[in-house]
Amino acid sequence: MQHLYLHVPFCRRRCTYCDFSIAVRKRIPAREYVDAVVQELRQGLTDPGRKPRDPGDSEDGLETIYFGGGTPSLLPPDALATLLTSVRDVFRLTSLRDAVEVTLEANPEDVTLETATAWRRAGVNRVSLGAQSFDDRVLQWMHRSHDAARIAAAVRTLRDAGVDNISLDLIFALPAELERDWARDLEQAVALGPAHLSLYGLTVEERTPLARWISRGAAAPPDDDRYADEYLLAHSRLAACGYRFYEVSNAARDGCRSRHNSAYWSGRPYRGLGPAAHSFDGAERRWNLAAWEAYRRAVAAGRSPVASREVLNDEQRELERVYLALRTDAGLDVATLYRPLPSSTALWVDRGWVEVRNQRLVCTPEGWLRLDALVRDLTGCATTS
Ligand code: SF4
């Protein structure tokens, strides 16, 4: 089974907290982008040792396709359709049956009946909407370009177009001065009945507007207590509404987990296309040039767009394996640990931070708040998260 990620780097403007590798553009260079990614895909430029039509690339071989960004919904629908046709061709799929999970990250303001219908026709069957909050004041502070009403309208429109598998992204732990009502935002999100929710605590990244505001005292720095309170509130509210946290930041109704992201968390190989996209073949991880122009020029010249590669040593692999396993509700098989369980594990269990189920260590919500410390205890290594 294979997992394909396509990074679409364009955004209309930069959000307050965002340090992603994006290209802010009024006009989206859709044709240049499609040409570059299709060329990378067809020539296997990031993967010169492996021809795109190797036997592993059979119809049954592709399980998920994920358009992430940036803002993939800024691509014109025909550009998206061209990309999916090329993927189908290279992977020899007769059609993009719904057996392949095809996710598009979208901003609410880009969802119209016309675009959503065209996405669905092209093969998209899952949309991850960047909602972030249902409070217009908060959305303006974040420098988002939609208002709260647009989120509900986008969900209705997606369903009208035949896309029922909808995920909403929300951000919590915002500065106190915003007086954001997190419980109300959760209620409004749940009222829309999404299949899936992704909840991210606000982090302050260097060289973002938010970091500058904090450094000059115009915004409060992150507050760990607020983070913990809001995280735990989300767990109790969403559990009461039929959602299960299957990963530290992700909750879903039964049968609606993200298959693409689950592949990352279980350490399966994936292939990334586009600027800044990462790939992993089971041993080596590599990533493309992050800047759009540098990526485009490399591909156009027939050069590999890979910026760098790494192979993890045994200790790094073990650290990553433990960390990824504990992020999920499947937890960590104790028998696979290289070292005996440390004595502190009993304390973690006593305090209700981890549970032992069928020889597996599984984090509780309180444990997920302390994930780095737990991984440090179990492996004796510092985490990098
Ligand atoms: S839309 Fe997403 S990728 Fe673009 S600036 Fe905002 S947070 Fe960053």
XYZ file of C-alpha atoms and ligand atoms in Angstrom:
393
model
C 0.000 0.000 0.000
C 1.254 3.464 -0.798
C 0.521 6.933 0.441
C 1.010 10.001 -1.698
C 1.278 13.569 -0.415
C 1.163 16.622 -2.695
C 2.254 19.911 -1.154
C 0.529 22.983 -2.606
C 2.516 25.914 -1.207
C 0.326 28.885 -2.140
C -1.645 31.105 0.236
C -3.336 34.444 -0.323
C -1.786 35.826 2.860
C 0.071 34.582 5.922
C -1.848 33.760 9.094
C -0.664 35.295 12.347
C 0.846 32.110 13.765
C 2.028 30.338 10.609
C 5.656 29.551 9.805
C 4.928 26.933 7.126
C 6.842 26.937 3.909
C 4.365 28.845 1.752
C 4.421 31.242 -1.190
C 2.053 34.177 -0.705
C 0.566 34.964 -4.111
C -2.341 37.056 -5.436
C -2.231 35.011 -8.623
C -1.751 31.292 -8.176
C 0.696 29.934 -10.805
C -1.480 26.868 -11.299
C -0.152 25.790 -14.687
C 3.505 26.050 -13.607
C 2.715 24.152 -10.422
C 0.883 21.331 -12.187
C 3.632 21.031 -14.824
C 6.332 20.784 -12.149
C 4.539 18.243 -9.960
C 3.489 16.081 -12.903
C 7.067 16.115 -14.149
C 8.351 15.138 -10.708
C 5.761 12.375 -10.500
C 6.384 10.962 -13.971
C 10.144 11.122 -13.830
C 10.398 9.874 -10.278
C 12.811 12.769 -9.704
C 12.821 12.471 -5.944
C 13.160 8.737 -6.184
C 15.600 8.043 -9.004
C 16.227 4.459 -7.947
C 12.612 3.508 -8.395
C 10.693 3.733 -11.631
C 7.125 4.988 -11.304
C 5.801 1.884 -13.026
C 7.464 -0.609 -10.731
C 5.184 -3.552 -9.856
C 4.441 -2.051 -6.424
C 2.610 0.789 -8.159
C -0.352 -1.380 -9.073
C -3.990 -0.428 -8.757
C -4.159 -1.953 -5.301
C -0.950 -0.202 -4.333
C -2.251 3.322 -3.706
C -4.261 3.750 -0.551
C -4.342 7.486 0.083
C -3.684 10.780 -1.679
C -3.440 13.960 0.392
C -3.321 17.533 -0.927
C -1.838 19.632 1.892
C -0.443 23.097 2.090
C -0.437 25.993 1.947
C -3.947 26.202 0.590
C -4.667 23.449 -1.959
C -8.228 24.768 -2.453
C -6.701 27.798 -4.215
C -5.797 25.569 -7.151
C -8.406 25.830 -9.896
C -10.470 22.589 -9.971
C -9.216 21.710 -13.455
C -5.613 21.858 -12.165
C -6.557 19.480 -9.375
C -8.267 17.181 -11.886
C -5.153 17.175 -14.081
C -3.002 16.196 -11.117
C -5.341 13.369 -10.147
C -5.495 12.119 -13.727
C -1.692 11.995 -13.803
C -1.606 10.106 -10.500
C -4.180 7.657 -11.848
C -2.118 7.162 -14.966
C 1.226 6.684 -13.212
C -0.252 4.339 -10.627
C -2.321 2.561 -13.291
C -5.638 3.098 -11.557
C -8.631 2.562 -13.823
C -10.509 5.127 -11.765
C -10.172 6.890 -8.444
C -12.619 4.626 -6.713
C -13.576 5.625 -3.201
C -11.311 2.814 -1.981
C -8.560 5.413 -2.344
C -8.900 8.114 0.311
C -8.379 11.443 -1.462
C -8.165 14.386 0.946
C -8.081 18.066 0.040
C -7.218 20.713 2.621
C -9.514 23.654 1.961
C -10.202 27.063 3.360
C -13.930 27.724 3.866
C -13.978 30.743 1.546
C -12.881 28.592 -1.401
C -15.839 26.207 -1.099
C -18.610 26.957 -3.586
C -21.066 24.519 -5.144
C -19.085 24.791 -8.356
C -15.657 24.082 -6.820
C -16.931 21.361 -4.472
C -18.763 19.575 -7.280
C -15.661 19.722 -9.459
C -13.444 18.414 -6.611
C -15.837 15.515 -6.047
C -15.955 14.735 -9.767
C -12.133 14.746 -9.886
C -12.029 12.102 -7.135
C -11.783 14.052 -3.868
C -13.793 12.211 -1.190
C -12.538 13.872 1.995
C -12.126 17.581 2.787
C -10.213 18.978 5.735
C -11.540 22.488 6.394
C -9.358 25.087 8.111
C -12.105 26.413 10.401
C -9.874 27.356 13.415
C -12.630 29.204 15.350
C -16.288 30.240 15.123
C -15.599 33.675 16.614
C -15.234 36.410 13.982
C -13.032 38.519 16.247
C -10.656 35.606 16.746
C -10.604 34.819 13.030
C -9.634 38.428 12.291
C -6.873 38.260 14.919
C -5.586 35.095 13.233
C -5.583 36.979 9.913
C -7.855 34.357 8.398
C -9.838 35.371 5.344
C -13.156 33.698 6.297
C -15.774 34.481 8.911
C -17.683 32.011 11.085
C -20.763 31.945 8.851
C -18.576 30.783 5.981
C -17.616 27.596 7.839
C -21.197 26.361 8.207
C -21.939 27.351 4.609
C -18.879 25.406 3.409
C -19.929 22.258 5.297
C -23.461 22.424 3.802
C -22.100 23.010 0.328
C -19.637 20.117 0.557
C -22.456 17.777 1.552
C -24.646 19.071 -1.287
C -21.770 18.237 -3.626
C -21.506 14.675 -2.258
C -18.541 15.087 0.114
C -19.641 13.732 3.497
C -16.252 12.907 4.936
C -15.430 16.324 6.394
C -12.824 17.207 8.988
C -12.608 20.540 10.818
C -9.340 22.029 12.123
C -9.587 24.101 15.297
C -6.878 25.937 17.248
C -6.993 26.184 21.025
C -4.937 27.828 23.817
C -5.189 31.299 22.307
C -3.922 34.320 24.290
C -6.162 35.220 27.240
C -6.826 38.758 26.034
C -8.881 37.374 23.132
C -11.391 35.968 25.634
C -12.097 33.162 23.246
C -14.930 30.879 24.400
C -13.446 27.444 23.615
C -16.467 25.495 24.875
C -18.724 27.466 22.543
C -16.407 26.845 19.594
C -16.432 23.112 20.313
C -20.228 23.138 20.500
C -20.515 24.938 17.175
C -18.083 22.554 15.536
C -19.933 19.480 16.798
C -23.284 20.968 15.738
C -22.077 20.771 12.140
C -21.644 16.996 12.518
C -18.150 16.597 11.000
C -16.777 13.072 10.703
C -13.441 14.169 12.116
C -11.832 16.986 14.107
C -8.170 18.023 14.362
C -7.321 20.205 17.357
C -4.008 22.021 17.575
C -2.696 24.045 20.492
C -1.309 27.414 19.432
C 2.486 27.394 19.322
C 4.648 30.458 18.878
C 7.082 30.033 16.004
C 9.990 32.354 15.341
C 9.613 35.035 12.685
C 5.804 35.002 12.760
C 3.645 38.082 13.429
C 2.547 36.389 16.658
C 6.152 36.050 17.900
C 6.717 39.753 17.172
C 3.532 40.754 19.005
C 4.584 38.742 22.052
C 8.118 40.138 22.039
C 6.797 43.703 22.170
C 4.112 42.883 24.751
C 1.153 43.211 22.387
C 0.028 39.592 22.983
C 0.321 37.296 25.986
C 2.818 34.430 25.748
C 1.503 30.841 25.751
C -0.062 29.684 28.989
C 0.467 25.993 29.855
C -2.514 25.878 32.236
C -4.863 27.239 29.603
C -3.454 24.721 27.118
C -4.087 21.800 29.490
C -7.568 22.999 30.537
C -8.752 23.478 26.962
C -7.207 20.210 25.777
C -8.947 18.222 28.521
C -12.230 20.071 27.947
C -12.092 19.044 24.281
C -11.623 15.413 25.292
C -14.633 15.365 27.599
C -16.935 17.328 25.261
C -16.053 15.375 22.146
C -16.243 11.985 23.887
C -19.762 12.893 25.051
C -20.697 13.569 21.418
C -19.430 10.255 20.013
C -15.905 11.225 18.937
C -12.878 9.216 19.939
C -9.380 10.680 20.137
C -7.366 8.152 18.174
C -4.270 10.345 18.184
C -3.058 13.129 20.418
C -4.580 15.867 18.191
C -7.234 13.989 16.226
C -10.723 12.742 17.051
C -13.133 10.885 14.787
C -16.462 9.155 14.652
C -16.308 5.369 14.160
C -14.850 4.459 10.784
C -13.770 8.029 9.994
C -10.109 8.098 11.019
C -7.707 9.698 8.553
C -6.079 6.780 6.763
C -3.368 9.028 5.357
C -2.219 10.487 8.670
C -2.551 7.084 10.337
C 0.072 5.826 7.879
C 2.538 8.463 9.156
C 1.880 7.550 12.781
C 2.414 3.855 12.157
C 5.746 4.455 10.405
C 4.619 3.317 6.940
C 6.388 4.603 3.790
C 4.965 7.572 1.900
C 5.928 9.627 -1.087
C 5.778 13.425 -1.216
C 5.615 15.662 -4.286
C 5.980 19.424 -4.550
C 8.094 22.001 -2.720
C 9.002 21.081 0.875
C 7.321 17.665 0.540
C 8.851 14.824 2.558
C 9.156 11.189 1.482
C 10.023 8.066 3.457
C 10.830 4.699 1.937
C 10.998 2.724 5.173
C 14.660 3.524 5.780
C 15.581 6.887 4.314
C 13.707 10.147 4.710
C 14.210 12.914 2.158
C 12.654 16.280 1.542
C 12.355 18.648 -1.375
C 13.577 22.209 -1.748
C 11.177 24.347 0.265
C 11.087 27.524 -1.820
C 8.604 27.334 -4.682
C 10.863 29.026 -7.265
C 13.904 26.904 -6.370
C 11.796 23.736 -6.596
C 10.230 24.785 -9.911
C 13.595 25.647 -11.482
C 15.176 22.352 -10.368
C 12.383 20.232 -11.826
C 12.230 22.291 -15.033
C 15.966 21.715 -15.516
C 15.546 17.974 -14.992
C 17.449 18.089 -11.704
C 16.346 16.334 -8.532
C 14.427 18.744 -6.267
C 15.580 16.835 -3.168
C 17.158 19.262 -0.697
C 18.428 16.717 1.806
C 18.131 13.160 3.097
C 18.666 11.353 6.356
C 18.804 7.790 7.599
C 18.014 7.482 11.282
C 20.430 5.585 13.485
C 19.107 2.827 15.776
C 18.596 5.150 18.731
C 16.726 7.740 16.663
C 14.568 5.031 15.092
C 13.649 3.629 18.510
C 12.851 7.101 19.835
C 10.617 7.819 16.856
C 8.888 4.440 17.043
C 8.052 4.868 20.735
C 6.962 8.456 20.251
C 4.685 7.684 17.294
C 3.122 4.652 19.009
C 2.309 6.616 22.146
C 0.698 9.392 20.102
C -2.045 6.955 19.090
C -4.782 5.162 21.009
C -3.203 1.819 20.005
C -0.305 2.697 22.303
C 3.027 0.931 22.578
C 3.570 -2.828 22.737
C 5.694 -3.171 25.879
C 7.333 -6.333 24.526
C 8.954 -4.340 21.712
C 10.893 -2.003 24.034
C 14.664 -2.455 23.932
C 14.997 -1.692 27.655
C 13.049 -2.925 30.668
C 10.179 -0.688 31.690
C 11.544 2.036 34.001
C 10.300 2.059 37.607
C 8.643 5.432 36.989
C 6.028 3.660 34.842
C 4.157 2.594 37.997
C 3.941 6.245 39.002
C 2.564 7.189 35.587
C -0.087 4.484 35.945
C -0.934 5.521 39.536
C -1.428 9.104 38.467
C -3.719 8.077 35.627
C -1.387 9.273 32.877
C -1.011 5.880 31.199
C -2.954 2.646 31.226
C -1.683 -0.857 30.553
C -4.061 -2.693 28.231
C -3.168 -6.126 26.803
C 0.540 -5.550 27.320
C 0.337 -2.132 25.685
C 1.016 1.239 27.265
C -1.709 3.662 26.233
C -1.723 7.360 27.128
C -4.771 8.923 28.763
C -5.555 12.562 27.848
C -3.506 13.674 30.883
C -0.678 11.455 29.652
C -0.795 12.981 26.164
C -0.187 16.350 27.830
C 3.071 14.852 29.186
C 4.059 12.812 26.140
C 7.626 14.113 25.840
C 8.405 13.291 29.479
C 6.981 9.794 29.121
C 9.007 9.068 25.982
C 12.126 10.371 27.740
C 11.495 8.006 30.640
C 10.898 5.003 28.425
C 13.802 5.470 26.043
C 16.324 7.432 28.074
C 16.544 9.831 25.108
C 15.489 13.454 24.780
C 12.589 13.954 22.383
C 12.799 16.388 19.547
C 9.133 17.399 19.426
S -3.797 29.216 5.295
Fe -2.633 27.634 6.459
S -0.664 27.463 5.375
Fe -1.623 29.384 4.672
S -0.774 30.969 6.009
Fe -2.699 30.279 6.969
S -2.100 28.625 8.385
Fe -0.353 28.981 6.993
